[in-house]
JSON list of C-alpha atoms in Angstrom, two decimals:
[
{"chain": "A", "resi": 894, "resn": "SER", "atom": "CA", "xyz": [0.00, 0.00, 0.00]},
{"chain": "A", "resi": 895, "resn": "ILE", "atom": "CA", "xyz": [0.98, 3.64, -0.33]},
{"chain": "A", "resi": 896, "resn": "ASP", "atom": "CA", "xyz": [0.59, 5.57, 2.92]},
{"chain": "A", "resi": 897, "resn": "ASN", "atom": "CA", "xyz": [-2.36, 3.28, 3.65]},
{"chain": "A", "resi": 898, "resn": "ALA", "atom": "CA", "xyz": [-4.29, 5.14, 0.93]},
{"chain": "A", "resi": 899, "resn": "TYR", "atom": "CA", "xyz": [-3.76, 2.96, -2.12]},
{"chain": "A", "resi": 900, "resn": "ARG", "atom": "CA", "xyz": [-3.86, -0.77, -1.70]},
{"chain": "A", "resi": 901, "resn": "ILE", "atom": "CA", "xyz": [-3.83, -3.60, -4.18]},
{"chain": "A", "resi": 902, "resn": "THR", "atom": "CA", "xyz": [-5.67, -6.73, -3.18]},
{"chain": "A", "resi": 903, "resn": "VAL", "atom": "CA", "xyz": [-6.39, -9.89, -5.13]},
{"chain": "A", "resi": 904, "resn": "GLN", "atom": "CA", "xyz": [-9.49, -11.95, -4.39]},
{"chain": "A", "resi": 905, "resn": "GLY", "atom": "CA", "xyz": [-8.71, -15.60, -3.71]},
{"chain": "A", "resi": 906, "resn": "GLU", "atom": "CA", "xyz": [-10.62, -16.67, -6.81]},
{"chain": "A", "resi": 907, "resn": "GLN", "atom": "CA", "xyz": [-8.35, -14.47, -8.96]},
{"chain": "A", "resi": 908, "resn": "ILE", "atom": "CA", "xyz": [-4.94, -15.51, -7.61]},
{"chain": "A", "resi": 909, "resn": "ASN", "atom": "CA", "xyz": [-4.49, -18.07, -10.39]},
{"chain": "A", "resi": 910, "resn": "ALA", "atom": "CA", "xyz": [-5.32, -15.46, -13.06]},
{"chain": "A", "resi": 911, "resn": "PHE", "atom": "CA", "xyz": [-2.70, -13.05, -11.68]},
{"chain": "A", "resi": 912, "resn": "PHE", "atom": "CA", "xyz": [0.02, -15.52, -10.67]},
{"chain": "A", "resi": 913, "resn": "ALA", "atom": "CA", "xyz": [-0.56, -18.68, -12.76]},
{"chain": "A", "resi": 914, "resn": "SER", "atom": "CA", "xyz": [2.97, -18.86, -14.16]},
{"chain": "A", "resi": 915, "resn": "ASP", "atom": "CA", "xyz": [6.30, -17.08, -13.94]},
{"chain": "A", "resi": 916, "resn": "GLU", "atom": "CA", "xyz": [5.45, -15.04, -17.06]},
{"chain": "A", "resi": 917, "resn": "VAL", "atom": "CA", "xyz": [2.00, -14.00, -15.80]},
{"chain": "A", "resi": 918, "resn": "SER", "atom": "CA", "xyz": [3.37, -13.24, -12.32]},
{"chain": "A", "resi": 919, "resn": "ILE", "atom": "CA", "xyz": [6.06, -10.97, -13.75]},
{"chain": "A", "resi": 920, "resn": "GLN", "atom": "CA", "xyz": [3.51, -9.16, -15.92]},
{"chain": "A", "resi": 921, "resn": "THR", "atom": "CA", "xyz": [1.20, -8.73, -12.91]},
{"chain": "A", "resi": 922, "resn": "LEU", "atom": "CA", "xyz": [3.97, -7.40, -10.67]},
{"chain": "A", "resi": 923, "resn": "GLN", "atom": "CA", "xyz": [5.16, -5.04, -13.43]},
{"chain": "A", "resi": 924, "resn": "SER", "atom": "CA", "xyz": [1.63, -3.71, -13.78]},
{"chain": "A", "resi": 925, "resn": "PHE", "atom": "CA", "xyz": [1.22, -3.27, -10.02]},
{"chain": "A", "resi": 926, "resn": "THR", "atom": "CA", "xyz": [4.64, -1.56, -9.77]},
{"chain": "A", "resi": 927, "resn": "GLY", "atom": "CA", "xyz": [3.78, 0.81, -12.60]},
{"chain": "A", "resi": 928, "resn": "LEU", "atom": "CA", "xyz": [0.48, 1.73, -10.97]},
{"chain": "A", "resi": 929, "resn": "ILE", "atom": "CA", "xyz": [2.15, 2.34, -7.61]},
{"chain": "A", "resi": 930, "resn": "LEU", "atom": "CA", "xyz": [4.87, 4.52, -9.18]},
{"chain": "A", "resi": 931, "resn": "GLU", "atom": "CA", "xyz": [2.30, 6.48, -11.18]},
{"chain": "A", "resi": 932, "resn": "HIS", "atom": "CA", "xyz": [0.21, 7.11, -8.08]},
{"chain": "A", "resi": 933, "resn": "SER", "atom": "CA", "xyz": [3.28, 8.05, -6.03]},
{"chain": "A", "resi": 934, "resn": "LEU", "atom": "CA", "xyz": [4.86, 10.41, -8.57]},
{"chain": "A", "resi": 935, "resn": "ALA", "atom": "CA", "xyz": [1.72, 11.98, -10.06]},
{"chain": "A", "resi": 936, "resn": "PRO", "atom": "CA", "xyz": [-1.25, 11.42, -7.78]},
{"chain": "A", "resi": 937, "resn": "PRO", "atom": "CA", "xyz": [-4.64, 12.22, -9.26]},
{"chain": "A", "resi": 938, "resn": "PRO", "atom": "CA", "xyz": [-6.17, 15.57, -8.31]},
{"chain": "A", "resi": 939, "resn": "LEU", "atom": "CA", "xyz": [-8.66, 15.55, -5.46]},
{"chain": "A", "resi": 940, "resn": "PRO", "atom": "CA", "xyz": [-12.28, 16.35, -6.32]},
{"chain": "A", "resi": 941, "resn": "THR", "atom": "CA", "xyz": [-13.42, 19.91, -5.68]},
{"chain": "A", "resi": 942, "resn": "PRO", "atom": "CA", "xyz": [-16.12, 20.56, -3.07]},
{"chain": "A", "resi": 943, "resn": "ALA", "atom": "CA", "xyz": [-18.64, 21.08, -5.89]},
{"chain": "A", "resi": 944, "resn": "GLN", "atom": "CA", "xyz": [-17.65, 17.75, -7.46]},
{"chain": "A", "resi": 945, "resn": "ARG", "atom": "CA", "xyz": [-17.95, 16.00, -4.10]},
{"chain": "A", "resi": 946, "resn": "GLU", "atom": "CA", "xyz": [-21.40, 17.50, -3.57]},
{"chain": "A", "resi": 947, "resn": "LEU", "atom": "CA", "xyz": [-22.51, 16.36, -7.03]},
{"chain": "A", "resi": 948, "resn": "MET", "atom": "CA", "xyz": [-21.10, 12.85, -6.46]},
{"chain": "A", "resi": 949, "resn": "GLN", "atom": "CA", "xyz": [-22.89, 12.60, -3.11]},
{"chain": "A", "resi": 950, "resn": "SER", "atom": "CA", "xyz": [-26.16, 13.76, -4.65]},
{"chain": "A", "resi": 951, "resn": "LEU", "atom": "CA", "xyz": [-25.86, 11.19, -7.45]},
{"chain": "A", "resi": 952, "resn": "ALA", "atom": "CA", "xyz": [-24.98, 8.46, -4.95]},
{"chain": "A", "resi": 953, "resn": "ASP", "atom": "CA", "xyz": [-27.94, 9.35, -2.72]},
{"chain": "A", "resi": 954, "resn": "GLN", "atom": "CA", "xyz": [-30.37, 9.40, -5.65]},
{"chain": "A", "resi": 955, "resn": "SER", "atom": "CA", "xyz": [-29.12, 6.14, -7.13]},
{"chain": "A", "resi": 956, "resn": "ALA", "atom": "CA", "xyz": [-29.20, 4.38, -3.74]},
{"chain": "A", "resi": 957, "resn": "LYS", "atom": "CA", "xyz": [-32.77, 5.53, -3.19]},
{"chain": "A", "resi": 958, "resn": "CYS", "atom": "CA", "xyz": [-33.84, 4.28, -6.64]},
{"chain": "A", "resi": 959, "resn": "PHE", "atom": "CA", "xyz": [-31.99, 0.98, -6.17]},
{"chain": "A", "resi": 960, "resn": "GLN", "atom": "CA", "xyz": [-33.55, 0.36, -2.76]},
{"chain": "A", "resi": 961, "resn": "GLN", "atom": "CA", "xyz": [-37.00, 1.21, -4.10]},
{"chain": "A", "resi": 962, "resn": "ILE", "atom": "CA", "xyz": [-36.67, -1.37, -6.88]},
{"chain": "A", "resi": 963, "resn": "ILE", "atom": "CA", "xyz": [-35.02, -4.10, -4.84]},
{"chain": "A", "resi": 964, "resn": "TYR", "atom": "CA", "xyz": [-36.68, -3.82, -1.44]},
{"chain": "A", "resi": 965, "resn": "HIS", "atom": "CA", "xyz": [-39.96, -2.00, -2.02]},
{"chain": "A", "resi": 966, "resn": "SER", "atom": "CA", "xyz": [-41.28, -3.22, -5.36]},
{"chain": "A", "resi": 967, "resn": "ALA", "atom": "CA", "xyz": [-45.04, -3.72, -5.43]},
{"chain": "A", "resi": 968, "resn": "GLY", "atom": "CA", "xyz": [-45.95, -7.12, -4.00]},
{"chain": "A", "resi": 969, "resn": "GLY", "atom": "CA", "xyz": [-42.27, -8.13, -3.83]},
{"chain": "A", "resi": 970, "resn": "ALA", "atom": "CA", "xyz": [-42.16, -8.23, -7.65]},
{"chain": "A", "resi": 971, "resn": "PHE", "atom": "CA", "xyz": [-38.37, -7.95, -7.87]},
{"chain": "A", "resi": 972, "resn": "ALA", "atom": "CA", "xyz": [-37.70, -10.76, -5.40]},
{"chain": "A", "resi": 973, "resn": "LYS", "atom": "CA", "xyz": [-40.18, -13.00, -7.23]},
{"chain": "A", "resi": 974, "resn": "TYR", "atom": "CA", "xyz": [-38.59, -12.18, -10.58]},
{"chain": "A", "resi": 975, "resn": "PHE", "atom": "CA", "xyz": [-35.06, -12.70, -9.20]},
{"chain": "A", "resi": 976, "resn": "HIS", "atom": "CA", "xyz": [-35.83, -16.16, -7.84]},
{"chain": "A", "resi": 977, "resn": "GLN", "atom": "CA", "xyz": [-37.64, -17.23, -11.02]},
{"chain": "A", "resi": 978, "resn": "ALA", "atom": "CA", "xyz": [-35.04, -15.84, -13.43]},
{"chain": "A", "resi": 979, "resn": "SER", "atom": "CA", "xyz": [-31.88, -16.92, -11.60]},
{"chain": "A", "resi": 980, "resn": "PRO", "atom": "CA", "xyz": [-30.59, -20.24, -10.30]},
{"chain": "A", "resi": 981, "resn": "SER", "atom": "CA", "xyz": [-30.42, -18.76, -6.78]},
{"chain": "A", "resi": 982, "resn": "GLY", "atom": "CA", "xyz": [-31.66, -21.92, -5.09]},
{"chain": "A", "resi": 983, "resn": "GLU", "atom": "CA", "xyz": [-29.30, -24.18, -7.00]},
{"chain": "A", "resi": 984, "resn": "LEU", "atom": "CA", "xyz": [-26.26, -21.94, -6.54]},
{"chain": "A", "resi": 985, "resn": "GLY", "atom": "CA", "xyz": [-26.91, -21.89, -2.83]},
{"chain": "A", "resi": 986, "resn": "THR", "atom": "CA", "xyz": [-26.38, -25.66, -2.68]},
{"chain": "A", "resi": 987, "resn": "LEU", "atom": "CA", "xyz": [-23.05, -25.59, -4.55]},
{"chain": "A", "resi": 988, "resn": "ASN", "atom": "CA", "xyz": [-19.69, -25.23, -2.85]},
{"chain": "A", "resi": 989, "resn": "LEU", "atom": "CA", "xyz": [-18.67, -21.96, -4.55]},
{"chain": "A", "resi": 990, "resn": "GLY", "atom": "CA", "xyz": [-16.40, -19.44, -2.93]},
{"chain": "A", "resi": 991, "resn": "SER", "atom": "CA", "xyz": [-15.23, -19.46, 0.64]},
{"chain": "A", "resi": 992, "resn": "ARG", "atom": "CA", "xyz": [-18.56, -18.41, 2.15]},
{"chain": "A", "resi": 993, "resn": "PRO", "atom": "CA", "xyz": [-22.17, -19.50, 1.83]},
{"chain": "A", "resi": 994, "resn": "ALA", "atom": "CA", "xyz": [-24.28, -17.76, -0.85]},
{"chain": "A", "resi": 995, "resn": "LYS", "atom": "CA", "xyz": [-26.48, -16.25, 1.89]},
{"chain": "A", "resi": 996, "resn": "ARG", "atom": "CA", "xyz": [-25.67, -14.67, 5.23]},
{"chain": "A", "resi": 997, "resn": "LYS", "atom": "CA", "xyz": [-28.68, -16.45, 6.77]},
{"chain": "A", "resi": 998, "resn": "ALA", "atom": "CA", "xyz": [-30.23, -19.71, 5.62]},
{"chain": "A", "resi": 999, "resn": "GLN", "atom": "CA", "xyz": [-33.63, -18.08, 5.66]},
{"chain": "A", "resi": 1000, "resn": "GLY", "atom": "CA", "xyz": [-34.17, -14.59, 4.34]},
{"chain": "A", "resi": 1001, "resn": "GLY", "atom": "CA", "xyz": [-34.71, -12.50, 1.28]},
{"chain": "A", "resi": 1002, "resn": "ILE", "atom": "CA", "xyz": [-32.60, -10.63, -1.23]},
{"chain": "A", "resi": 1003, "resn": "GLU", "atom": "CA", "xyz": [-30.88, -8.69, 1.56]},
{"chain": "A", "resi": 1004, "resn": "THR", "atom": "CA", "xyz": [-29.22, -11.87, 2.86]},
{"chain": "A", "resi": 1005, "resn": "LEU", "atom": "CA", "xyz": [-27.45, -12.70, -0.43]},
{"chain": "A", "resi": 1006, "resn": "ARG", "atom": "CA", "xyz": [-23.69, -12.31, -0.62]},
{"chain": "A", "resi": 1007, "resn": "ALA", "atom": "CA", "xyz": [-22.03, -10.72, -3.64]},
{"chain": "A", "resi": 1008, "resn": "ILE", "atom": "CA", "xyz": [-20.03, -13.90, -4.19]},
{"chain": "A", "resi": 1009, "resn": "PRO", "atom": "CA", "xyz": [-20.88, -16.21, -5.95]},
{"chain": "A", "resi": 1010, "resn": "TRP", "atom": "CA", "xyz": [-23.21, -13.78, -7.69]}
]
């Protein structure tokens, strides 16, 4: 990391893609080194207060719209659609990732984990 502000992490599922062979490992480390040097020598400019305000407004609006669709759709329409259109039940029984597909065995959309989705 750089001053605890810029950190590169690799998800466990991606380790093979980044470090599968000597050639791929060298390419990965060269890329990481280049990114760290670029950030150290020419850090990106910080957003202005007006830009931060606009970003926060967009984030607030999009979160509100997202939550309305996901959690408050009429008659639970989104949850019904999600479970009919996706293999959510089947994926939950497979041994994918290091954690279960849901945080709780029982529960709705809010209990799903991002991985394996």
